[in-house]
Phi, psi and omega in degrees: 000130178263180181289346178279345183255143177206124175257244173282148177293136180286170183296326181298332181287331183260357183250032179284143178282168180297319180294321178295318179295323178296318178296320178296319178299315179295324180294315183282344176252013185298318181297313178297323178297314180294319179297317179297314179297316181296315180297321178297314180292318179295319177297318177297316179297322179295317178297319179297322180289334180274341180276126176291127181294145178243142183242140178252124175243136187235125171257135184255129179241144180250126180271128180278107180248015184286333186262015179248008182290326184221087177298162183300320182295327180275325180297329180282344181274173183272336183264118179288154180288152177278166179297323179296319178298317179296317180296322179294320178292321178295317178297321178296319179295319179296319177298322178297317179295324178296316178296322179292321182295326180254028177280159180291331180297314178295318181296318178299318180296321178296319178300318179291316184292321183263002179054048182288349176294341177263009180259120181299336180293327183253341180255107181292346180282345181264141177288143178282123182294139178280161182227163173066223184295324179296322178293318179298318181296315181292321179291329183280313187259337180228068181296135181275148178281186179297141182296140179286151180291129182277124178256113183273119177254161177302323179296321178295318179299321179292323177294319177296320178298320177298318178298318180295317180295326177290334178271355183257135176226122180241125183211151177285140178278097182058230180251016181276180177263029176254143181239131178263123177254105186248132178237134179253134181206162176283348179244127180296322179295319180294320179299315179294320182295317181291319180299314178294324181292322177298316181295312182291324178296319177299313181294315180297318180296317180293318178295317180296316179294320180290323178294319177297319177295321178297318179295318178297317179296318180296318178296319178295320178293321178297315178298318180293320178297320177297318178297316180296322179296317178297317178297320180295315179297318180297319180293319178295324175296321177299319179296315180298316179296322179294318178299317181293320181293329183253007176064035181263121178292148181294328182277339184270135179205193180302318180290321179294317178298317179298322179293317178298315179298321180294316179296317179297319177298320179295316179296322179296317179296320179294322179295318177298319179295321180295320178297315180297319181294317180296318179297321178294322179291322178297317182293327183268355181063034182298124181256008182290352181278347182241118178294326181294318180296323178294319180293319181294320179293325176294322179292326179295319180295323180293315181294323179297317179292323181292317180297319179297324179289317181294322179294324179293323183276315189247343183097174187283342185261004182290145183298325180295327180290316181294322179295319180292321179294322178297316179296323179294321179295320180297318180296319180293327177297316181294322179297319181296317181294316181295325179294319177296320180296317180297321179297318179297319181296317180294320179294323178295320179295321179296318179297319180295317180294324178294318178296317179297324178297319179297316179298314181296323178297320177294319179298317180298318179297320178294317179297320179296318179296317179296320179296321178294319177298316180293329176297322179291313181285345182270356179296309176298324180296321178295323177296317175300321180296319177296320176299317180297317180298315179296316179297321179296319180297313180295320181298315179295320179296317179297317178297322178295317178295321178297317178296319179294319180296316180290333182270349180294139177272123181277123178211162179279161179287341180229145180240153179284108180277323181210117179290157179287135178256160180294119179291144181261344180231146179288139177276334176206136354280144176275101191300312185295309178299320181293318178294325175297314177295322178295324177296315177297317178296323179297318177297318179297313179298321179298314179290327174296320176300315180300315181296313181294318180298318178292322182289327183263353181279104179246027180277145179266120185233340188237164177296325179297319179294320178297318181294320178296327182278319191232354186060029178255147176277152176257121184278336181175172180229106185267128181287163178284144175286135178291137181296338180276353178288137180260009181250139174288177188297318184291328178282331175300325181287321186269325185266341179231071185292342179272359179285151179297327179297315180295317180296321179293318179296318178295322179297318178296318181295319180295317178295321179297321180296324181288338183261348181285151186286339183222168181287325181217171178072036181258133176260123182239120177269129177246119181221180182206167180290317188228161175296151178082008180278352177091024181293323179296318178298317180295317180299315179295320181295321179294317179297318178295320178296324178293317179294330180293336179263008177093004177273155175266139183213146176224141178254124181249126180271105174254011173273085183277003177268313179223074182298142186211059172244031183294335181292337180269331184284156177286130180301132179080008182287138179245031182288167179293150180235187184297321181296324177297321179293313182294332180270004177079015183264354180207156177271170181296321180295331181290331186263349177282124181237164177238152180285137183294321182278335181226084186300332181292342182267113179259157180204155173235121185236173176235128183276346184216168179277153179270154180287321180225084186299317184294323179295321179292317181293330180277356182286160181292335184293327178293316179295319178295321180297314181293324178294321177293318180294329177302320184285345185257323188240152174288321180236130169245099183269117184256124177262121184243168175293163177300148184294317183282350180272324182201171179268012183296323182296324179293321177296318180290326181296333179291341181258001188255160174271336180209149178234122176255129178259118180269123179245129177289126182293136178066011174231014181247130179250160177303322179297322179295318179296313181296317180296322180295316180295319178295320182290322182290318176053048178202181181278131175244130185287316183190181185239143173235123175277133180244156178058047180275132172270104184298321182295314180292321179298319178294322180292329179289343177050061184274002173092006177252189185295331183292347180291347177258017184300320182298335183271345181240004185292345176295345179278355182246157180232071179285141174295149179068007176267112185270350183266106182248074181240090181297140177227167179294139180290134174244113185276166183299118179291339180271001184288000000 
């Protein structure tokens, strides 16, 4: 058995392992798998080539959060803020800066400064300029006129602003106080320019607004300071006029009066004490106030003691005693005079102190009265004073705030830490990652194609499939004739015996010969499910193969509906045909013809269709004709209409020894086989596959002998085959 022959599938064909079957599936779907992968990758590459690359440029800004750790309201309190509170305020400030950076006000200013309304990327009203071959084609065949003047409307500006905001992304860099300002554009230079412009516009806008606010605050403080100064001067003038009207000295006030009264009271108390002391000395005759009196009394005591001593020693009449007594009398006289003088002095002092006490008492009373009067008149003055103090405090505070405001340095909350640089690589599309993902997707799509193709492929291609469906043997697989061949089927068998078509036809004939009941006189019906399946070609090829081995064969055309043996008949021949015989107008010998190129091949054909084909086929003359032909020829090959087209094949099959069913390879489905068998309702000897593509069948690796065709094709000499590489024959492992 060669690879062209197949009966029942061998055990090896049905005992394939899972891995072997998987390899076979991949082999027979390899072309579709490669095409799917290639188309996916090419489609991805085409889409990538059509997508304009976008570049991301990032400017980095640093937010100053050093001055928010201790706000004034918290610094004045007793409880310091927690670290969590500080972090929350810092996060809030960073979020605020992010919102300001991507605000419409900043975006509008950038649109105005960079004139983005004239950029087709951001202005949808402008046409996008073509590039490359498309630009050359449009400029050559459709030259554009002068550009129209662009009229910028508020609606257009807002649309451009929306486009800019969609291309702008502002985000915090992790948990730091840095903010990334990223702009996406089709131009790397434009992306960097816009990113830097957004950052500088934000800073300029904030500085400009803060400077304007500082100027407004300073003007308001100046106006307030002027108002307070006028109020302060007016109040001080009121105080001065009030003092003048009431005769109040500027230095005299409530505290001065109290001090004067206190001093006068102290002097009065001292004067009273001095009067009492002087009166006590006068009453006691105190002589301690006169040193002379003290000295005289001391002299008196000495003289008294001396006289007493002299009297003891000399007696009372001694001159020394009398002299001492005279001196003592003189001293006592002086003491008396000095005592009177001291008394007069003390009384004068008492009188003076009493007078001074009286004067001081009057002064104290006057001062108290004056102080009380001034207390009454000083109430409005004190009120004016409080107003002046309050105005002075507010005035000084306003001046301090004005000085602080004018001295404050105006700066933005965020500074440009790193300007955006021109990006060197496109951020989208990222060709390598996308192609990598596309490769994975291509593999997935390829395997999905394999799975779907296997699941939906219900074509019958092998002997094993035929046997599973019908329990019929497959006699052979005849390849399709090349359209460039100039020889009909019967001449391909005889004149090109090394061709695969000839070898396949001979294989079918040999297998048919082994299954026929006798050596000669066998009637073989060749039919098919549908028209165009190639049953006529197979019938002629089998007959030619039989004549090539020395057997006699005749082809009988019993397809009286659409007769098709014109390839065997002589062109322009007007000889008798089968219909003439069946109608009694010619004998059997009259209608048997031979092929001009292959005289050994005889045939009976019909030049026209019959009016009632089934009635003619059911007639006795058809059975008699076939019985006569049995005795003359080894093979009587009968060509019948398709089974599903009419019941003629069933009638002819009842008169035959064997029935061959021709199935078109890769165009036969299980439903077609089942329907054909049900419609025929008779015994079918075997199946012949026609129009088989050996190369494709081998590539499909269906597990039969043809899968080794590429390794044995050197044994054949097919026309138009340029590959002449003989290889060792590998026979059908399933044989």
